[in-house]
Short mmCIF file of C-alpha atoms in Angstrom, two decimals:
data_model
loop_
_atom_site.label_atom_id
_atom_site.label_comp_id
_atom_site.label_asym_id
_atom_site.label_seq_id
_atom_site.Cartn_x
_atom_site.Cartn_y
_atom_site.Cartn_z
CA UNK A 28 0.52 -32.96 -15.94
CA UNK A 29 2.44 -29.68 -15.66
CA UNK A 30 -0.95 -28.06 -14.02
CA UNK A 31 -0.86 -30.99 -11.57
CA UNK A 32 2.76 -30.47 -10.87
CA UNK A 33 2.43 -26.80 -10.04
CA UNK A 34 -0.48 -27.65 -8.04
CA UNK A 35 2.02 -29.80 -6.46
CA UNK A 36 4.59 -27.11 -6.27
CA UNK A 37 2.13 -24.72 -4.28
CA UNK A 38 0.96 -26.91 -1.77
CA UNK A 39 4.61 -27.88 -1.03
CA UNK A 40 5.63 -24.71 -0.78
CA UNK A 41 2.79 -23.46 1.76
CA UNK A 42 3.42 -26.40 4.13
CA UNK A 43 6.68 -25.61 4.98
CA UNK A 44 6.09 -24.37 8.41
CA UNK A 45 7.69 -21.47 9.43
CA UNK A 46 9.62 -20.28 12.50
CA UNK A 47 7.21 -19.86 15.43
CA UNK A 48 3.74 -19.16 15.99
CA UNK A 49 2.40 -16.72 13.33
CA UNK A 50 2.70 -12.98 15.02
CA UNK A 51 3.29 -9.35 13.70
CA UNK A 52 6.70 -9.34 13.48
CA UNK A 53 6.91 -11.95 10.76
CA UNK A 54 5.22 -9.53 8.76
CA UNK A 55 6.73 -6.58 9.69
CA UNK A 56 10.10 -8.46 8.86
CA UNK A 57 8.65 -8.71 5.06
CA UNK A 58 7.64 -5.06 4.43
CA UNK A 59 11.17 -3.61 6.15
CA UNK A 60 13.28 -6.17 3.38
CA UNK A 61 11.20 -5.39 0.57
CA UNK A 62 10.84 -1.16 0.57
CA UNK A 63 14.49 -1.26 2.10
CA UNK A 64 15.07 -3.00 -1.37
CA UNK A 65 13.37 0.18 -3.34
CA UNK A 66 14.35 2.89 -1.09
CA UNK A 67 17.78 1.80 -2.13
CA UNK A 68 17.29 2.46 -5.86
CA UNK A 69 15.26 5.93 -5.06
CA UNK A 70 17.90 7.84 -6.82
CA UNK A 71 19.12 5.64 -8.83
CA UNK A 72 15.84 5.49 -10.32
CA UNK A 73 15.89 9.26 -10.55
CA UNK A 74 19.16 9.13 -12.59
CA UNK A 75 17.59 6.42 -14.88
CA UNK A 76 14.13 8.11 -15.64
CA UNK A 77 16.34 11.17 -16.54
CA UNK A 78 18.70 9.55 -18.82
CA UNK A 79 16.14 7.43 -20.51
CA UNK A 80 13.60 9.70 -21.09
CA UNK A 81 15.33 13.29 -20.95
CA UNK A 82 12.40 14.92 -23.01
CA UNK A 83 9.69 13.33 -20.52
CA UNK A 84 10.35 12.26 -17.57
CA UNK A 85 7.31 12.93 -15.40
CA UNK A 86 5.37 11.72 -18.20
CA UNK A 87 7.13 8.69 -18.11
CA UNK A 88 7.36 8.03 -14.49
CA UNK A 89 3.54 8.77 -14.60
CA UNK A 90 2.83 6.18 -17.28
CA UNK A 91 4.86 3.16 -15.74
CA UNK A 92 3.17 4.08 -11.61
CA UNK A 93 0.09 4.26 -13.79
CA UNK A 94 -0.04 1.33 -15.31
CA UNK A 95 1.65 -0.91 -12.42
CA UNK A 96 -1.35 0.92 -10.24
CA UNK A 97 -3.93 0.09 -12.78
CA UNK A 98 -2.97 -4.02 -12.88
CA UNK A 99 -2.75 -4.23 -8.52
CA UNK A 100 -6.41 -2.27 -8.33
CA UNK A 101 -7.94 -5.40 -11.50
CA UNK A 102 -5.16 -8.22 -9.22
CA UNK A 103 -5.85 -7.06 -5.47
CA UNK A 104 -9.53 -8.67 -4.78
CA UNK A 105 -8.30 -11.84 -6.44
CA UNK A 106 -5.09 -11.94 -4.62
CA UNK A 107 -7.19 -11.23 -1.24
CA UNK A 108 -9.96 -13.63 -1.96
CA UNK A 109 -7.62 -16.87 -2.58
CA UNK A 110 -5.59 -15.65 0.31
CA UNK A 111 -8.72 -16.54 2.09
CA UNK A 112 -8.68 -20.07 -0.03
CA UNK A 113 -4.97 -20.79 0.34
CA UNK A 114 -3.64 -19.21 3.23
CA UNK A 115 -1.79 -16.31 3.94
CA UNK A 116 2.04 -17.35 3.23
CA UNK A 117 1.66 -18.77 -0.74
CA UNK A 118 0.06 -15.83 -1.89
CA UNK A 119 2.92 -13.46 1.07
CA UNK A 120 5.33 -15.50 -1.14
CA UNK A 121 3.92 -14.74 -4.71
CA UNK A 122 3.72 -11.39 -4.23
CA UNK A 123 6.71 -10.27 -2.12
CA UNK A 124 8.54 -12.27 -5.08
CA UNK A 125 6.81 -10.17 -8.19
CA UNK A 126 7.43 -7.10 -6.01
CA UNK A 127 10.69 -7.85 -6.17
CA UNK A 128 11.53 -9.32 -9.56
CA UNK A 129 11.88 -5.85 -11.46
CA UNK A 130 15.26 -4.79 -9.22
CA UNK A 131 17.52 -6.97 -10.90
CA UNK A 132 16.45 -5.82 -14.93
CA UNK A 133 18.02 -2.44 -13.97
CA UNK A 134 21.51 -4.06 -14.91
CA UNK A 135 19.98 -5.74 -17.99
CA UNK A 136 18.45 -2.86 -20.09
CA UNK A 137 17.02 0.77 -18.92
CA UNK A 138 13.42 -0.06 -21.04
CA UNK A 139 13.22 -3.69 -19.83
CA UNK A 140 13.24 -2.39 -16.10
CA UNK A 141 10.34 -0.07 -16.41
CA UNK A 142 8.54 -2.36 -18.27
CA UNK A 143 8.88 -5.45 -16.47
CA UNK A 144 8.01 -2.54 -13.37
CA UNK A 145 4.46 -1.29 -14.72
CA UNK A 146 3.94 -5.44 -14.48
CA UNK A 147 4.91 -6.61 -11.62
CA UNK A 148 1.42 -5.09 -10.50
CA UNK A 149 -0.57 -7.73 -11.85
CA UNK A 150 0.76 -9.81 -8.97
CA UNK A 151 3.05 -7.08 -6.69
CA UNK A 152 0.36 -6.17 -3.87
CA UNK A 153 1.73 -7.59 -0.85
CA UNK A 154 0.19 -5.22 1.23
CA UNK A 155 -3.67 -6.42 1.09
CA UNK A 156 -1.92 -10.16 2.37
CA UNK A 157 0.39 -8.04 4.85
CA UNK A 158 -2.97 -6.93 6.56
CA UNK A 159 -5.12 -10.05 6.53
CA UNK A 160 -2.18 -11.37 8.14
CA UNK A 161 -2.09 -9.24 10.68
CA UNK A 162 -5.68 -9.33 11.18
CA UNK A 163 -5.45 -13.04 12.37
CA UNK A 164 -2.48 -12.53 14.38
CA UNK A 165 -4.43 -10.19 16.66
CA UNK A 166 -7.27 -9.31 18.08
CA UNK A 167 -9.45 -6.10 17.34
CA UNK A 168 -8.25 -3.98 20.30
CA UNK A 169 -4.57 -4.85 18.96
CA UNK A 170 -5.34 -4.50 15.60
CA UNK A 171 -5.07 -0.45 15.08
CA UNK A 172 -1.74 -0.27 16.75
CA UNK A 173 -0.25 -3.27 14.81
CA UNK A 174 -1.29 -1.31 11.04
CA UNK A 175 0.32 1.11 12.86
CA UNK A 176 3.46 -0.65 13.66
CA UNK A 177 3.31 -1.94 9.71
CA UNK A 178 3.18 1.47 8.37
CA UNK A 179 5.60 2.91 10.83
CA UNK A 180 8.09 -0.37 9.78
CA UNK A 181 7.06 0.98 5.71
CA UNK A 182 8.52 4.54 6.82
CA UNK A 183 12.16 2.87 9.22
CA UNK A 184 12.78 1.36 5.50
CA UNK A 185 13.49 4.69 4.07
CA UNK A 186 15.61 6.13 6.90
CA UNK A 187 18.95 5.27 5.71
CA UNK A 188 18.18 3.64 2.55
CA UNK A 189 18.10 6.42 -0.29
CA UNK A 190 20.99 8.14 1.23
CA UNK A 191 22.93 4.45 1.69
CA UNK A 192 21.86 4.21 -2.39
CA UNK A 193 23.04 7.26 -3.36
CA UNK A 194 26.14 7.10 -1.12
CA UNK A 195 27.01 3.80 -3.27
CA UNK A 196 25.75 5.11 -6.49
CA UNK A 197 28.38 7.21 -6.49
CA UNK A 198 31.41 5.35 -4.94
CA UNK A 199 30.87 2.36 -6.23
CA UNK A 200 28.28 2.90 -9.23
CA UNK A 201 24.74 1.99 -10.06
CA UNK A 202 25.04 -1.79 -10.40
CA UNK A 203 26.54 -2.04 -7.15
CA UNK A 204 23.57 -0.41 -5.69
CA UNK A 205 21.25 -2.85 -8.12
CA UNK A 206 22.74 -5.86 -6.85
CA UNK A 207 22.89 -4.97 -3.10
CA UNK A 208 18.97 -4.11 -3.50
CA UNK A 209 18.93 -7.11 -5.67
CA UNK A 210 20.10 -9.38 -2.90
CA UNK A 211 18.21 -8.01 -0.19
CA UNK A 212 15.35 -8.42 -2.19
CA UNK A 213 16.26 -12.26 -2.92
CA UNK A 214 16.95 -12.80 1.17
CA UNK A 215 12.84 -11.44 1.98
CA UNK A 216 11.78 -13.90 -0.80
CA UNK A 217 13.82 -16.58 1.46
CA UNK A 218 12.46 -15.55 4.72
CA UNK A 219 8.99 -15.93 3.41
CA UNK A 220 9.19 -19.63 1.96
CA UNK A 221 11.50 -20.67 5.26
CA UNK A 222 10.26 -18.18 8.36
CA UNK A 223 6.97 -16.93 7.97
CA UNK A 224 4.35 -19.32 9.63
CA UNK A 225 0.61 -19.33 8.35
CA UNK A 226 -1.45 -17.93 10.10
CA UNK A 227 -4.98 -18.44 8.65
CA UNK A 228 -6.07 -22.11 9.99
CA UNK A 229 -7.51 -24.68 7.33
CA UNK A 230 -11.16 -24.16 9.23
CA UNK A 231 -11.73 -20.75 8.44
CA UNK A 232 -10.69 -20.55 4.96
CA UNK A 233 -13.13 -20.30 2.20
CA UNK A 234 -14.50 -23.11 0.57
CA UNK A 235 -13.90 -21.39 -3.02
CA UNK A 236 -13.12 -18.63 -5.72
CA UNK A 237 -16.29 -17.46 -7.30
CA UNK A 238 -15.44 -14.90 -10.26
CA UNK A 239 -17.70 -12.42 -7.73
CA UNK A 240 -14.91 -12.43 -5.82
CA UNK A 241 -11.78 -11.74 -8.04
CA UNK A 242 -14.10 -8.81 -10.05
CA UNK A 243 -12.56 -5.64 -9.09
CA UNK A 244 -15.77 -3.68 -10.44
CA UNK A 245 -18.07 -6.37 -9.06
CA UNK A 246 -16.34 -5.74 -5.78
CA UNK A 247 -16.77 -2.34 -5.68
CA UNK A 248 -20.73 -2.82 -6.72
CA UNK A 249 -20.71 -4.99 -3.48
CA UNK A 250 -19.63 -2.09 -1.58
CA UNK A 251 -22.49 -0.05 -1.86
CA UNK A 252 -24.75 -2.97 -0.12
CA UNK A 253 -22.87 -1.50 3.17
CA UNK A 254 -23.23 2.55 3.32
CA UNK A 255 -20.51 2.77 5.70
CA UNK A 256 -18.00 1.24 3.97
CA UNK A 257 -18.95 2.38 1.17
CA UNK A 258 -18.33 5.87 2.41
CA UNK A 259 -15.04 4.65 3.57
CA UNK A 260 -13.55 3.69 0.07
CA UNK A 261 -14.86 6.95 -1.17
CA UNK A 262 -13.10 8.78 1.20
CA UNK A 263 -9.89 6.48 0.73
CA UNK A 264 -10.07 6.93 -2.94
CA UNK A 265 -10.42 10.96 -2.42
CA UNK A 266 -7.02 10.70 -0.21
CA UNK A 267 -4.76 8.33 -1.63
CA UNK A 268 -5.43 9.59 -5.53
CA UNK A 269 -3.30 12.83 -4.73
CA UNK A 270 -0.78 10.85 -1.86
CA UNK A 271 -0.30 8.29 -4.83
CA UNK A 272 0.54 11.04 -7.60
CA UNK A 273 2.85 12.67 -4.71
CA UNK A 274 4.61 9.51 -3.94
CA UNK A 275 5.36 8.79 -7.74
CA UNK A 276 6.51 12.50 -8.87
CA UNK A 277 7.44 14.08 -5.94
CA UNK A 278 11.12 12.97 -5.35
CA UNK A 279 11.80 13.52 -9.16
CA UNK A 280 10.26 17.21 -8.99
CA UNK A 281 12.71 18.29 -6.11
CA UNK A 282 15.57 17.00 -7.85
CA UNK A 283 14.62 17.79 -11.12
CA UNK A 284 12.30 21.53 -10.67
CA UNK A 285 12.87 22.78 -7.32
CA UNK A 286 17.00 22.33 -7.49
CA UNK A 287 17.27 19.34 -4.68
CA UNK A 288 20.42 17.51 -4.33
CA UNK A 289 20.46 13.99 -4.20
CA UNK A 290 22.44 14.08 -0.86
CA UNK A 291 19.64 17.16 0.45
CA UNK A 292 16.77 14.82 -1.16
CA UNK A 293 17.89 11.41 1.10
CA UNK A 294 18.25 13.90 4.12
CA UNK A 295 14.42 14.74 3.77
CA UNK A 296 13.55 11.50 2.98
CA UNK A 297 15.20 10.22 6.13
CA UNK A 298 13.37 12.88 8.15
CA UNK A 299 10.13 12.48 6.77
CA UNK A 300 10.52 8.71 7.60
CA UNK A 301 11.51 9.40 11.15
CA UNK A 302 8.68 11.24 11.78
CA UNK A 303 6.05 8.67 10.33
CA UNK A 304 8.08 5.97 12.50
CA UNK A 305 6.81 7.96 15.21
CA UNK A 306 3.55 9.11 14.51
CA UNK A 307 2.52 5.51 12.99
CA UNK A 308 4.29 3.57 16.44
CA UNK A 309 1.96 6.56 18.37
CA UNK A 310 -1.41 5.40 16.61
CA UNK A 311 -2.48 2.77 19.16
CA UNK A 312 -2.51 5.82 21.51
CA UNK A 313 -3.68 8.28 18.94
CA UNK A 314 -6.56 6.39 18.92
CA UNK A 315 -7.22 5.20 22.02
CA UNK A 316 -7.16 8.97 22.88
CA UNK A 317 -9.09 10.23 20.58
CA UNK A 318 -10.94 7.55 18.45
CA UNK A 319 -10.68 6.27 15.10
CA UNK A 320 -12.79 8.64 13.19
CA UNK A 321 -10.80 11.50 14.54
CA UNK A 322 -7.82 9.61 13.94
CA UNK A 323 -8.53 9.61 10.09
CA UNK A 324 -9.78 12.94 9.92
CA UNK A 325 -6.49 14.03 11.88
CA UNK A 326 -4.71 12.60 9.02
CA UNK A 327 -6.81 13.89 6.39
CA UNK A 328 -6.28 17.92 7.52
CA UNK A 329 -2.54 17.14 7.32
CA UNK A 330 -2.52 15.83 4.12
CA UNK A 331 -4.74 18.97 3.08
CA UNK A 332 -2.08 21.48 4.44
CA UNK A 333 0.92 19.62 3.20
CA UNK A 334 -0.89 19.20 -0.55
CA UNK A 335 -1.59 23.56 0.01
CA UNK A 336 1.96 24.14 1.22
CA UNK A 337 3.21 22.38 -2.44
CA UNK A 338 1.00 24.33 -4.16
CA UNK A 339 1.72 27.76 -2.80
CA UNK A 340 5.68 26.97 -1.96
CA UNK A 341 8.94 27.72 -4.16
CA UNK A 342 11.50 27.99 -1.59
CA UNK A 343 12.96 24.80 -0.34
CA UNK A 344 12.68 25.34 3.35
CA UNK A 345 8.76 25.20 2.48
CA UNK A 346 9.26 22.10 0.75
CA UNK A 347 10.94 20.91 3.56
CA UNK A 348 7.69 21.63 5.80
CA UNK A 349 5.01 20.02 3.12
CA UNK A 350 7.54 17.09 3.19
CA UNK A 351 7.31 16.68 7.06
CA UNK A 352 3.66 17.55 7.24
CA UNK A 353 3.34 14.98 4.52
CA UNK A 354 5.24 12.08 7.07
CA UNK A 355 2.80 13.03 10.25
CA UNK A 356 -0.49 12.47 7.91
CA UNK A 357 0.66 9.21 6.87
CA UNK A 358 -1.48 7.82 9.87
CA UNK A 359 -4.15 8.11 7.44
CA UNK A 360 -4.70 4.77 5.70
CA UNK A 361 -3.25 2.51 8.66
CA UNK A 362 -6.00 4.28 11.03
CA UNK A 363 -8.79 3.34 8.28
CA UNK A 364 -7.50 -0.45 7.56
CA UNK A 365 -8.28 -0.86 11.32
CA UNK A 366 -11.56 0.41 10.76
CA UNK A 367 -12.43 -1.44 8.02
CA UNK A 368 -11.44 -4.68 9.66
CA UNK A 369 -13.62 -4.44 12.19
CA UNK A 370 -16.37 -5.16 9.28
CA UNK A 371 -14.65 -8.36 8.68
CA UNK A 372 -14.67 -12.09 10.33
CA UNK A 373 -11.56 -14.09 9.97
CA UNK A 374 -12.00 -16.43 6.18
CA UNK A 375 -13.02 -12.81 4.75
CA UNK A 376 -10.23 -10.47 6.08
CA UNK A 377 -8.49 -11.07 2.99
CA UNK A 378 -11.60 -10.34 0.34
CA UNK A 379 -12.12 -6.75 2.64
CA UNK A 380 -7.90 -6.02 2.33
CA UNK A 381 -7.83 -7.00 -0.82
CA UNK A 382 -10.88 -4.55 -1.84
CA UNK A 383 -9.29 -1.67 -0.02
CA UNK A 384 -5.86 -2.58 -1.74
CA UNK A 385 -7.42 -2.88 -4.99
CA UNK A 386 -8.53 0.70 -4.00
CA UNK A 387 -5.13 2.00 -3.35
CA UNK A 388 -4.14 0.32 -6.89
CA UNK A 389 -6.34 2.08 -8.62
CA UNK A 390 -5.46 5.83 -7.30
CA UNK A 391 -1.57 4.16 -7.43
CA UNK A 392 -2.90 4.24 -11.38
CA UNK A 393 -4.65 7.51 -11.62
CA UNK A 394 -2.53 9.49 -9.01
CA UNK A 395 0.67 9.61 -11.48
CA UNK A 396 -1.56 11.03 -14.51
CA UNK A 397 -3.17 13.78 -12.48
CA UNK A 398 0.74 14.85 -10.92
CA UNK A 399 2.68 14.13 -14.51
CA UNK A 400 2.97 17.85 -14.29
CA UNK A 401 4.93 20.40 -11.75
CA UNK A 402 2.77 23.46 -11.32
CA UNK A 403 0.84 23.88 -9.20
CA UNK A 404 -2.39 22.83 -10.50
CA UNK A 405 -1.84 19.21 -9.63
CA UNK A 406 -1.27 19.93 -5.93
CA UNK A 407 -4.64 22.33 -5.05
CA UNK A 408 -6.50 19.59 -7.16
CA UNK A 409 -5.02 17.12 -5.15
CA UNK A 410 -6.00 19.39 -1.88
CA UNK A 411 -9.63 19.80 -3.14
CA UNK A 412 -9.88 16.04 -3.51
CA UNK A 413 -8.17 15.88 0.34
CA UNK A 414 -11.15 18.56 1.51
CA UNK A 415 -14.06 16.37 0.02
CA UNK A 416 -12.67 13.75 1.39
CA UNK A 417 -12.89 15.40 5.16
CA UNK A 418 -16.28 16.01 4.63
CA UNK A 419 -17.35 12.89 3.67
CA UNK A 420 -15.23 11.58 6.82
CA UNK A 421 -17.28 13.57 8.83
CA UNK A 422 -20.57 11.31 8.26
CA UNK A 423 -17.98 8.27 9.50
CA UNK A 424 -19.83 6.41 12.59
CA UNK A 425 -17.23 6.36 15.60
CA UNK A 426 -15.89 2.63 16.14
CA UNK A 427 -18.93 1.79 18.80
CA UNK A 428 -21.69 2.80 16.22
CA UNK A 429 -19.80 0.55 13.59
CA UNK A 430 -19.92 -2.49 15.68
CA UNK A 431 -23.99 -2.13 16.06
CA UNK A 432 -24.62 -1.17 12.55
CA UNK A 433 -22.16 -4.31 11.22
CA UNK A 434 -24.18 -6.49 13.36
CA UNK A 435 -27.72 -5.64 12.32
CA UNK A 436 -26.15 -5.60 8.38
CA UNK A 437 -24.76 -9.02 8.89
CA UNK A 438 -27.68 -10.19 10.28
CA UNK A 439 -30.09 -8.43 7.84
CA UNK A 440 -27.51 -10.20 4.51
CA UNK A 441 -28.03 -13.44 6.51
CA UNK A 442 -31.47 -13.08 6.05
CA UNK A 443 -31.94 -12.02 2.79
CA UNK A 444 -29.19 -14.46 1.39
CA UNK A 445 -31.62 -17.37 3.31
CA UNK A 446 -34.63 -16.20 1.36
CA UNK A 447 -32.89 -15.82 -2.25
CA UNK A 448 -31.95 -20.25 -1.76
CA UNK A 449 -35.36 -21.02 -1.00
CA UNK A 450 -37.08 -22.47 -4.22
CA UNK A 451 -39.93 -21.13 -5.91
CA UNK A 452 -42.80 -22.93 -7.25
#
């Protein structure tokens, strides 16, 4: 009876209808609320980390990003695959809501927060439904400049945010900060259930969940039936394992090592985020100009420098230029989500976000071990991993190649998935 009444539950929920017809800016709506919600509590979080674990902090920070990265790369195909099942807005909902549900345990108890944190990442990948979405909103010409407009939207969250935090951290105290994230939080949660429209139509969804599909290492086995993307999760893997240990420690090792205020540390942060804003809102053109393939590789030598500029640096004004070299590669992943969907029809779009999520996940879990250190070992690792990662680039098709060979693959699986059905005598 209870599974029948949560069955219940969930269909009610994802029939309420939305405001509009399903576009971009629903989405784009969901991903300012919810990192506007965590960009408030960037120092706060700093201040916590310290003053729970003053004897290891980067170790710590490492092992909660680790772990939380760990449970979204075994969650993401699942999530992905029964957004494909269920549509678009439950599973927008489920996530944006376990995302979200660790702000409020900051008030309750320092070890509770971190733990109910590491998690949330069984469920908190919003980002692999945030680009199926998207995908069925638009067509493939729009496609590349709409990831764009979703990672630029990422980067406007953290404008004003961790200096609005830390400006209320300390004239009004942490809690205040906890409960203003806490709320915001709570209002993207309500704009999901009452304004986001679905935008995946009953006729395309998949007809079911196979456990081939929710398999994170079964979905990575698939990938190797398709060379090119196949090549393109190696090369995401090679990229975001160092961005993910840089996003995790980074902020804590300029406060904490390199002698960063917290006011100094939001200014950067601001300025970083302008910057991606502009570069990310410029990728349409970026690519239009120059193509998609040298659009990721673009990315990828920025990331290298920036990654070689941390290892090298100890004065702040070169921190300061990694940082803002850091913003302008962040092109990166948005550029190679728009390549990857054009490998995808329409009741699959989730299953390929989702894999490519579940990728992200697992460097989100990795990243923080390899950068639980500061010197500079960590970073020129992290810039060898960048450099094998613009080789391997380098054997990318450009976008017209990609179209052929994804035809003559899908037509080649279509055969061979005819011949294993029929019977044998």
């Amino acid at each position: 009876m209870a599974k029948l009444g949560l069955k219940k539950l969930l269909v009610t929920l994802a029939s309420i209808s939305g405001i509009g017809k399903p576009c971009v800016a629903h989405v784009l709506v969901v991903v300012f609320l919810e990192y506007f919600a965590w960009g408030l509590l960037t120092m706060p979080m700093i201040a916590t980390l310290k003053e729970t674990f003053p004897d290891h902090t980067f170790l710590m920070n490492g092992l909660v990003m680790g772990v939380k990265g760990i449970l979204s790369f075994l969650s993401a195909p699942l999530i992905g695959a029964l957004s494909d099942i269920y549509g678009r807005k439950l599973l927008l909902l489920m996530t944006v809501t376990f995302t979200c549900l660790p702000i409020p345990m900051m008030t309750i108890d320092n070890w509770w927060f971190f733990a109910i944190s590491a998690i949330s990442g069984i469920l908190g990948v919003s980002f692999s439904v945030v680009f199926a979405y998207v995908a069925d909103v638009t067509t493939k010409d729009e496609r590349t400049r709409s990831y764009g407009l979703v990672s630029a939207t990422f980067a406007a969250s953290l404008v004003i945010a961790p200096a609005l935090g830390n400006l209320i951290m300390e004239l009004y105290g942490i809690n205040t900060v906890i409960l203003i994230a806490t709320l915001v939080s709570t209002s993207n949660v309500i704009f999901v259930l009452l304004a986001v429209p679905e935008s995946l139509p009953r006729k395309v969804r998949s007809a079911g969940l196979s456990w081939k599909q929710a398999d994170p290492f079964l979905a990575l086995l698939r990938v190797g039936s398709d060379p090119n993307i196949l090549l393109l999760c190696i090369v995401v893997f090679m990229f975001l394992l160092p961005e993910a240990g840089e996003y995790s420690s980074v902020p804590a090792y300029l406060k904490l090592s390199m002698g960063f205020g917290f006011v100094e540390l939001s200014m950067l942060v601001a300025f970083m985020a302008i910057l991606s804003i502009s570069i990310n809102v410029s990728l349409g053109s970026i690519v239009k100009i120059i193509g998609a393939k040298k659009s990721i590789l673009l990315g990828l030598f920025l990331e290298l420098l920036q990654l070689v500029l941390y290892a090298v640096g100890d004065e702040k004004w070169q921190m300061w230029l990694a940082g803002n070299v850091a913003a302008l590669s962040s092109i990166t992943f948005p550029a190679v989500s728009a390549y990857v969907s054009l490998y995808s029809d329409g009741e699959s779009q989730g299953a390929v976000q989702g894999m490519i999520t579940g990728m992200s996940g697992l460097c989100n879990g990795l990243g923080p071990a390899v950068f639980d250190r500061t010197a500079a070992g960590p970073f020129m690792f992290g810039a060898i991993s960048v450099f094998i990662g613009i080789l391997l680039a380098s054997y990318i098709p450009d976008e017209k190649t990609a179209r052929g060979s994804k035809e003559e693959f899908s037509a080649l699986k279509y055969i061979i998935e005819m011949d294993e059905e029929v019977p044998t005598s």
